[in-house]
Each structure stands twice: as structure tokens, then as C-alpha cells.
């Protein structure tokens, strides 16, 4: 599966990953992707390994993707939800994880609504931990699958690498862990990130924290961009009124075909899902098979999570 420089026990975020470590995961994912195209989609790579998916927030694609990734490589996979865990009986998070650790799993994949929850657990427990999303903080496997998808399309943009690539991340980046992680990942790979959105939905100090250029005009932010990523408007995380109405938000910030025309020739469209049609993106853009790579992102998510489990289980890692 090629050379790699992966020596980490956990995957907690993109902030401290080097370009070489990111490339190591992308290379492994590109290799493992072939397994998902076979008639018999299963390899014995992780036979005897145990993966626990522990999700404290609802998830469809991420949890399913991790579950399938483990099963495609023959790991024993256990899915746990908060509703069926002892957390509902008052058990603390660290006690829940300590109990699971006593069963000696190889990897625990965690999604939690509080930022930093996985980092806290990683400091106190021995089991390898994957951050599947923590509050507004990070979602590293989403960033890695986005980078893999962009990498696949670089030849169509007459590019061989990420250097100088302009990615416009549009919409609600304030509440988006996806926006933070892809910005950090692109910065490590040499790309340029733009946060495009209304002032109230851009993270404070975005230039300093993420190396992102900030645009409060949608058309200006899209000018010459090679990749346009629309973000879901996360109304469930808004405790005050950040926008006048959904209809007005789409009028000013929705990704339409007319606005996409401002991007570079051949620019393609991404979205981490789930999509809110007519809110942050129009259906004609989301369903445009020549410009939209949204379903490719989903497919690459499976390959990236296979690669992450492969590395963290010690099969392909250096630890």
C-alpha cells in the first residue's frame, strides 16, 4: 500500500497533521478503494480487530460509512447509540469509555456534541480514538475524503497538486466543523481557502486561525475558485436568529447556476451533506453530473475510513 509516515495512535483533528501524514491516508484510501469495486467486497485485513462506533449525535452517512469500512476489512464492528447506552442512566463519558476499553477494542470511533470530548478521552484512555465530529471543532475524516475527492479531479483542472488551488467554502462556516477541518487540511497541502458568507456566520479570526480569506459577497468569493463547497445551514446549532429567513438566505447565499458561472472554468461543486435544497444550494447545481461530485464524496468517505482504521489498528501504521 505504498510508503507512509503514520505513527499516530489517534485521529483527533487536522490541525496537527503534516502534509506527509495526510498524503499517507490519501494513498492508502486510493488503494483500498479498489476493494469497494469488487464483486466480493471484503478483505481479511482487519480480521480479529474490534471497532466500536459510539455516536452521541445522530448520523447516517458517517456512522454507516465507518461501520461498512470496518466490515469490508473483516473487523468485528459494534454500533452503540446514546439511547441504548448507560449514559442515559447517568454514567459519565469517561466511565462509559473506560468500560468499553476493558473489553479491549482496537479502535473507538466517537461523535460527540461537545468540542474537545475526543481529545479529553484520548488523554485518559489507552484505546485508539477516531474523532467522527466534535461540536463545532473538527471532523477530520470528512476533510480527508474531501481532499481525496479534490485530488481525483486535479488533472481536470490541469493541476498536479494542491498548491495554488482555490477552494471557496460557502455558507455557515461558523457552526461547521467540516469547514474548520477542510481549511486546516487544505492549508497543510498548499491550497488557498476562502470562507464566503454573511458576517454573522464566519468564525471569528478566520484569517489567523485557518489561513482563510474572508468574503462577504457571494459573487466576489466565487470569482476564479477551482472548487466550490456549499455548507449546510445548521439551524439546529443556532441559539439566536443568525438569518432573517431561509428564503432570504438562499436569495443572497444560495449556490445557483448563475453564481457558479463566476468560478473558474471546470470548477466543481462539493457538499458534505445532508443537502438542504433551496437553502444553501439549488437542485439544478446539486444534481448537475458534470459539476457536482457530491456522491463521489460519499464513496470516497468509505475508502478514507477504511484507510484510517487500517492505520490506527496498527496494520498499516508505525506504532
Short mmCIF file of C-alpha atoms in Angstrom, two decimals:
data_model
loop_
_atom_site.label_atom_id
_atom_site.label_comp_id
_atom_site.label_asym_id
_atom_site.label_seq_id
_atom_site.Cartn_x
_atom_site.Cartn_y
_atom_site.Cartn_z
CA UNK A 1 0.00 0.00 0.00
CA UNK A 2 3.00 2.26 -0.60
CA UNK A 3 5.20 4.14 1.81
CA UNK A 4 3.70 6.06 4.71
CA UNK A 5 4.69 8.18 7.65
CA UNK A 6 1.83 7.39 10.00
CA UNK A 7 2.85 6.90 13.65
CA UNK A 8 -0.17 8.30 15.46
CA UNK A 9 -2.31 6.40 17.91
CA UNK A 10 -5.40 8.58 17.40
CA UNK A 11 -7.02 10.69 14.71
CA UNK A 12 -8.41 13.70 16.56
CA UNK A 13 -8.18 16.52 14.03
CA UNK A 14 -6.47 18.00 11.02
CA UNK A 15 -4.73 20.77 12.94
CA UNK A 16 -1.53 18.90 13.70
CA UNK A 17 -1.36 16.56 10.68
CA UNK A 18 1.55 17.12 8.34
CA UNK A 19 1.28 17.06 4.56
CA UNK A 20 3.08 13.69 4.56
CA UNK A 21 0.64 12.19 7.06
CA UNK A 22 -2.35 13.41 5.07
CA UNK A 23 -0.85 12.06 1.87
CA UNK A 24 -0.28 8.73 3.64
CA UNK A 25 -4.01 8.40 4.35
CA UNK A 26 -4.98 9.53 0.84
CA UNK A 27 -2.62 6.97 -0.72
CA UNK A 28 -4.00 4.18 1.45
CA UNK A 29 -7.59 5.22 0.66
CA UNK A 30 -6.90 5.30 -3.07
CA UNK A 31 -5.53 1.76 -2.83
CA UNK A 32 -8.36 0.41 -0.66
CA UNK A 33 -10.98 1.98 -2.93
CA UNK A 34 -10.50 -0.93 -5.30
CA UNK A 35 -11.97 -3.30 -2.70
CA UNK A 36 -15.30 -1.47 -2.91
CA UNK A 37 -15.50 -2.10 -6.65
CA UNK A 38 -15.06 -5.87 -6.46
CA UNK A 39 -17.90 -8.33 -6.76
CA UNK A 40 -16.94 -9.73 -3.33
CA UNK A 41 -16.32 -6.57 -1.31
CA UNK A 42 -14.41 -8.00 1.60
CA UNK A 43 -10.76 -8.49 2.56
CA UNK A 44 -9.28 -10.10 5.70
CA UNK A 45 -7.07 -7.11 6.56
CA UNK A 46 -8.61 -6.39 9.99
CA UNK A 47 -9.70 -9.91 10.92
CA UNK A 48 -9.52 -10.25 14.70
CA UNK A 49 -9.72 -6.48 15.24
CA UNK A 50 -12.65 -4.79 17.04
CA UNK A 51 -14.10 -1.39 16.16
CA UNK A 52 -16.76 0.32 18.32
CA UNK A 53 -18.82 3.17 16.87
CA UNK A 54 -20.09 5.37 19.70
CA UNK A 55 -22.29 8.20 18.47
CA UNK A 56 -23.74 10.81 20.81
CA UNK A 57 -25.26 12.70 17.87
CA UNK A 58 -27.45 11.46 15.08
CA UNK A 59 -25.61 10.38 11.97
CA UNK A 60 -26.49 8.47 8.83
CA UNK A 61 -23.61 8.65 6.38
CA UNK A 62 -20.68 8.90 8.83
CA UNK A 63 -21.72 6.05 11.10
CA UNK A 64 -22.77 3.84 8.20
CA UNK A 65 -19.52 4.61 6.44
CA UNK A 66 -17.41 3.65 9.47
CA UNK A 67 -19.48 0.50 10.01
CA UNK A 68 -19.11 -0.58 6.40
CA UNK A 69 -15.42 0.32 6.38
CA UNK A 70 -14.75 -2.00 9.30
CA UNK A 71 -16.86 -4.82 7.89
CA UNK A 72 -15.32 -4.58 4.42
CA UNK A 73 -11.97 -5.33 6.12
CA UNK A 74 -13.43 -8.14 8.28
CA UNK A 75 -13.24 -6.32 11.64
CA UNK A 76 -15.81 -7.01 14.35
CA UNK A 77 -17.91 -3.82 14.39
CA UNK A 78 -20.24 -2.79 17.21
CA UNK A 79 -22.55 0.22 16.90
CA UNK A 80 -23.67 1.97 20.07
CA UNK A 81 -26.05 4.90 20.33
CA UNK A 82 -26.64 7.11 23.35
CA UNK A 83 -30.23 5.94 23.60
CA UNK A 84 -29.08 2.38 24.30
CA UNK A 85 -26.02 3.20 26.43
CA UNK A 86 -25.55 3.64 30.18
CA UNK A 87 -25.08 7.38 29.61
CA UNK A 88 -28.87 7.55 29.82
CA UNK A 89 -28.59 6.14 33.34
CA UNK A 90 -26.20 8.85 34.45
CA UNK A 91 -22.85 7.27 33.62
CA UNK A 92 -20.12 9.77 32.75
CA UNK A 93 -18.48 9.82 29.35
CA UNK A 94 -15.10 8.71 30.67
CA UNK A 95 -16.69 5.86 32.66
CA UNK A 96 -18.50 4.69 29.55
CA UNK A 97 -15.26 4.69 27.59
CA UNK A 98 -13.34 3.01 30.41
CA UNK A 99 -15.96 0.24 30.43
CA UNK A 100 -15.61 -0.21 26.68
CA UNK A 101 -11.83 -0.14 26.95
CA UNK A 102 -11.96 -3.03 29.43
CA UNK A 103 -13.36 -5.11 26.56
CA UNK A 104 -10.16 -4.37 24.65
CA UNK A 105 -11.39 -2.87 21.39
CA UNK A 106 -8.74 -1.76 18.91
CA UNK A 107 -10.46 1.48 17.83
CA UNK A 108 -13.37 3.52 19.21
CA UNK A 109 -14.99 5.94 16.75
CA UNK A 110 -16.75 8.77 18.60
CA UNK A 111 -19.10 11.57 17.59
CA UNK A 112 -19.93 13.96 20.41
CA UNK A 113 -21.71 17.34 20.58
CA UNK A 114 -19.04 18.90 22.82
CA UNK A 115 -15.88 20.25 21.25
CA UNK A 116 -12.78 18.55 22.61
CA UNK A 117 -14.52 15.46 24.02
CA UNK A 118 -12.38 13.05 21.99
CA UNK A 119 -9.17 14.85 22.88
CA UNK A 120 -10.06 14.63 26.57
CA UNK A 121 -10.72 10.89 26.28
CA UNK A 122 -7.51 10.31 24.36
CA UNK A 123 -5.54 11.81 27.25
CA UNK A 124 -7.07 9.43 29.79
CA UNK A 125 -7.59 6.15 27.93
CA UNK A 126 -5.36 3.77 26.01
CA UNK A 127 -7.68 2.76 23.17
CA UNK A 128 -7.15 4.36 19.76
CA UNK A 129 -9.79 7.02 19.17
CA UNK A 130 -11.15 8.47 15.93
CA UNK A 131 -12.93 11.80 16.03
CA UNK A 132 -16.10 11.42 13.94
CA UNK A 133 -17.11 15.01 14.74
CA UNK A 134 -16.93 17.03 17.97
CA UNK A 135 -19.19 20.05 18.38
CA UNK A 136 -18.10 22.88 16.09
CA UNK A 137 -14.48 21.84 16.36
CA UNK A 138 -13.34 19.23 13.81
CA UNK A 139 -14.42 16.40 11.51
CA UNK A 140 -11.12 15.05 10.20
CA UNK A 141 -12.35 12.09 8.14
CA UNK A 142 -14.74 14.41 6.26
CA UNK A 143 -11.78 16.66 5.44
CA UNK A 144 -9.71 13.70 4.29
CA UNK A 145 -12.46 12.41 1.99
CA UNK A 146 -12.87 15.93 0.61
CA UNK A 147 -9.15 16.12 -0.07
CA UNK A 148 -9.23 12.74 -1.79
CA UNK A 149 -12.12 13.87 -3.98
CA UNK A 150 -10.33 17.10 -4.89
CA UNK A 151 -7.14 15.16 -5.61
CA UNK A 152 -9.04 12.89 -8.01
CA UNK A 153 -10.13 15.94 -10.03
CA UNK A 154 -6.85 17.84 -10.13
CA UNK A 155 -5.98 16.57 -13.65
CA UNK A 156 -9.29 18.01 -14.95
CA UNK A 157 -8.15 21.38 -13.59
CA UNK A 158 -4.73 20.97 -15.30
CA UNK A 159 -3.05 20.65 -11.93
CA UNK A 160 -0.78 18.05 -10.42
CA UNK A 161 -1.02 19.18 -6.78
CA UNK A 162 -2.89 21.34 -4.30
CA UNK A 163 -0.50 24.30 -4.45
CA UNK A 164 -2.36 27.43 -5.51
CA UNK A 165 -5.72 25.65 -5.69
CA UNK A 166 -8.54 27.98 -4.62
CA UNK A 167 -11.42 26.41 -2.67
CA UNK A 168 -14.43 28.59 -1.80
CA UNK A 169 -16.21 27.26 1.31
CA UNK A 170 -19.63 28.91 1.20
CA UNK A 171 -22.29 29.46 3.83
CA UNK A 172 -22.45 28.65 7.53
CA UNK A 173 -18.79 28.08 8.39
CA UNK A 174 -19.35 29.41 11.94
CA UNK A 175 -21.17 26.24 13.06
CA UNK A 176 -19.36 23.87 10.70
CA UNK A 177 -16.65 21.50 11.92
CA UNK A 178 -16.34 20.46 8.28
CA UNK A 179 -15.28 24.00 7.31
CA UNK A 180 -12.63 24.11 10.01
CA UNK A 181 -11.16 20.72 9.14
CA UNK A 182 -11.04 21.23 5.37
CA UNK A 183 -9.48 24.67 5.84
CA UNK A 184 -6.73 23.20 8.01
CA UNK A 185 -6.22 20.29 5.63
CA UNK A 186 -6.00 22.49 2.55
CA UNK A 187 -3.58 24.83 4.27
CA UNK A 188 -1.32 21.86 5.06
CA UNK A 189 -1.47 20.73 1.42
CA UNK A 190 -0.73 24.18 -0.01
CA UNK A 191 -4.20 25.20 -1.13
CA UNK A 192 -5.97 28.53 -0.66
CA UNK A 193 -9.21 28.62 1.34
CA UNK A 194 -11.93 31.24 1.16
CA UNK A 195 -14.73 31.47 3.71
CA UNK A 196 -17.69 33.03 1.89
CA UNK A 197 -20.78 34.03 3.86
CA UNK A 198 -22.58 36.66 5.91
CA UNK A 199 -20.50 38.24 8.71
CA UNK A 200 -22.50 36.50 11.43
CA UNK A 201 -21.77 33.03 10.02
CA UNK A 202 -17.99 33.31 9.66
CA UNK A 203 -15.75 32.08 12.53
CA UNK A 204 -14.00 34.89 14.42
CA UNK A 205 -10.38 35.48 13.41
CA UNK A 206 -10.80 33.09 10.46
CA UNK A 207 -7.77 34.54 8.67
CA UNK A 208 -5.50 33.98 11.66
CA UNK A 209 -6.93 30.65 12.85
CA UNK A 210 -7.40 28.92 9.49
CA UNK A 211 -5.41 30.93 6.99
CA UNK A 212 -8.66 31.63 5.15
CA UNK A 213 -9.57 34.70 3.15
CA UNK A 214 -13.00 36.01 4.10
CA UNK A 215 -15.58 37.27 1.60
CA UNK A 216 -18.96 38.74 2.50
CA UNK A 217 -20.08 38.93 -1.12
CA UNK A 218 -21.03 35.58 -2.71
CA UNK A 219 -20.12 36.51 -6.29
CA UNK A 220 -16.80 38.03 -5.28
CA UNK A 221 -15.96 34.99 -3.18
CA UNK A 222 -16.62 32.63 -6.09
CA UNK A 223 -14.59 34.56 -8.66
CA UNK A 224 -11.97 32.22 -10.12
CA UNK A 225 -12.44 29.48 -7.50
CA UNK A 226 -11.45 25.99 -8.66
CA UNK A 227 -13.66 24.19 -6.15
CA UNK A 228 -16.91 25.41 -4.59
CA UNK A 229 -18.04 23.76 -1.38
CA UNK A 230 -21.54 24.59 -0.15
CA UNK A 231 -22.18 24.08 3.56
CA UNK A 232 -25.41 23.06 5.21
CA UNK A 233 -27.13 25.84 7.13
CA UNK A 234 -27.04 24.38 10.65
CA UNK A 235 -30.22 25.80 12.12
CA UNK A 236 -30.15 23.23 14.94
CA UNK A 237 -26.96 24.78 16.34
CA UNK A 238 -28.27 28.36 16.22
CA UNK A 239 -29.42 29.69 19.56
CA UNK A 240 -30.27 33.14 18.17
CA UNK A 241 -31.54 34.36 14.81
CA UNK A 242 -28.47 34.46 12.55
CA UNK A 243 -30.52 34.94 9.38
CA UNK A 244 -33.77 36.81 8.65
CA UNK A 245 -35.33 33.83 6.86
CA UNK A 246 -34.33 30.75 4.88
CA UNK A 247 -35.83 32.31 1.75
CA UNK A 248 -33.71 35.42 2.12
CA UNK A 249 -30.62 33.35 2.91
CA UNK A 250 -30.97 31.46 -0.36
CA UNK A 251 -31.55 34.70 -2.25
CA UNK A 252 -28.20 36.09 -1.07
CA UNK A 253 -26.11 33.00 -0.35
CA UNK A 254 -27.63 30.06 -2.21
CA UNK A 255 -25.35 28.36 -4.76
CA UNK A 256 -27.12 28.69 -8.11
CA UNK A 257 -26.00 28.00 -11.66
CA UNK A 258 -25.66 31.75 -12.29
CA UNK A 259 -23.37 32.17 -9.29
CA UNK A 260 -21.36 29.07 -10.15
CA UNK A 261 -20.57 30.70 -13.50
CA UNK A 262 -18.32 33.12 -11.57
CA UNK A 263 -15.98 30.27 -10.63
CA UNK A 264 -13.06 29.09 -12.79
CA UNK A 265 -13.81 27.06 -15.95
CA UNK A 266 -14.28 23.41 -14.99
CA UNK A 267 -14.80 24.22 -11.31
CA UNK A 268 -16.71 21.53 -9.49
CA UNK A 269 -19.16 21.53 -6.61
CA UNK A 270 -18.93 19.73 -3.28
CA UNK A 271 -21.25 19.43 -0.27
CA UNK A 272 -20.63 17.39 2.91
CA UNK A 273 -24.32 16.52 3.21
CA UNK A 274 -27.06 16.26 4.12
CA UNK A 275 -28.21 18.75 1.50
CA UNK A 276 -30.86 21.37 2.14
CA UNK A 277 -32.13 22.01 -1.38
CA UNK A 278 -33.25 25.55 -1.96
CA UNK A 279 -31.45 26.73 1.18
CA UNK A 280 -27.70 26.60 0.56
CA UNK A 281 -27.75 25.01 -2.91
CA UNK A 282 -30.21 24.73 -5.80
CA UNK A 283 -31.28 21.32 -7.08
CA UNK A 284 -30.00 22.08 -10.58
CA UNK A 285 -26.48 22.58 -9.20
CA UNK A 286 -26.61 19.68 -6.72
CA UNK A 287 -27.81 17.26 -9.42
CA UNK A 288 -25.54 18.51 -12.23
CA UNK A 289 -23.50 15.41 -13.06
CA UNK A 290 -20.86 17.42 -14.89
CA UNK A 291 -20.18 19.79 -11.99
CA UNK A 292 -21.36 18.08 -8.79
CA UNK A 293 -19.13 15.46 -7.11
CA UNK A 294 -21.29 15.05 -4.02
CA UNK A 295 -21.85 11.30 -4.47
CA UNK A 296 -18.13 10.82 -5.17
CA UNK A 297 -17.52 12.35 -1.74
CA UNK A 298 -19.75 9.70 -0.18
CA UNK A 299 -17.92 6.88 -1.99
CA UNK A 300 -14.54 8.30 -1.02
CA UNK A 301 -15.71 8.56 2.58
CA UNK A 302 -15.88 4.80 2.77
CA UNK A 303 -12.36 4.40 1.35
CA UNK A 304 -10.90 7.05 3.66
CA UNK A 305 -12.44 5.46 6.75
CA UNK A 306 -11.08 2.08 5.68
CA UNK A 307 -7.65 3.71 5.42
CA UNK A 308 -7.96 5.37 8.85
CA UNK A 309 -8.96 2.11 10.54
CA UNK A 310 -6.17 0.33 8.68
CA UNK A 311 -3.58 2.78 10.02
CA UNK A 312 -4.94 3.02 13.58
CA UNK A 313 -5.31 -0.71 14.03
CA UNK A 314 -1.56 -0.88 13.64
CA UNK A 315 -1.77 -2.97 10.48
CA UNK A 316 -0.51 -0.16 8.32
CA UNK A 317 0.79 2.17 11.00
CA UNK A 318 4.16 2.56 12.59
CA UNK A 319 3.15 2.39 16.22
#
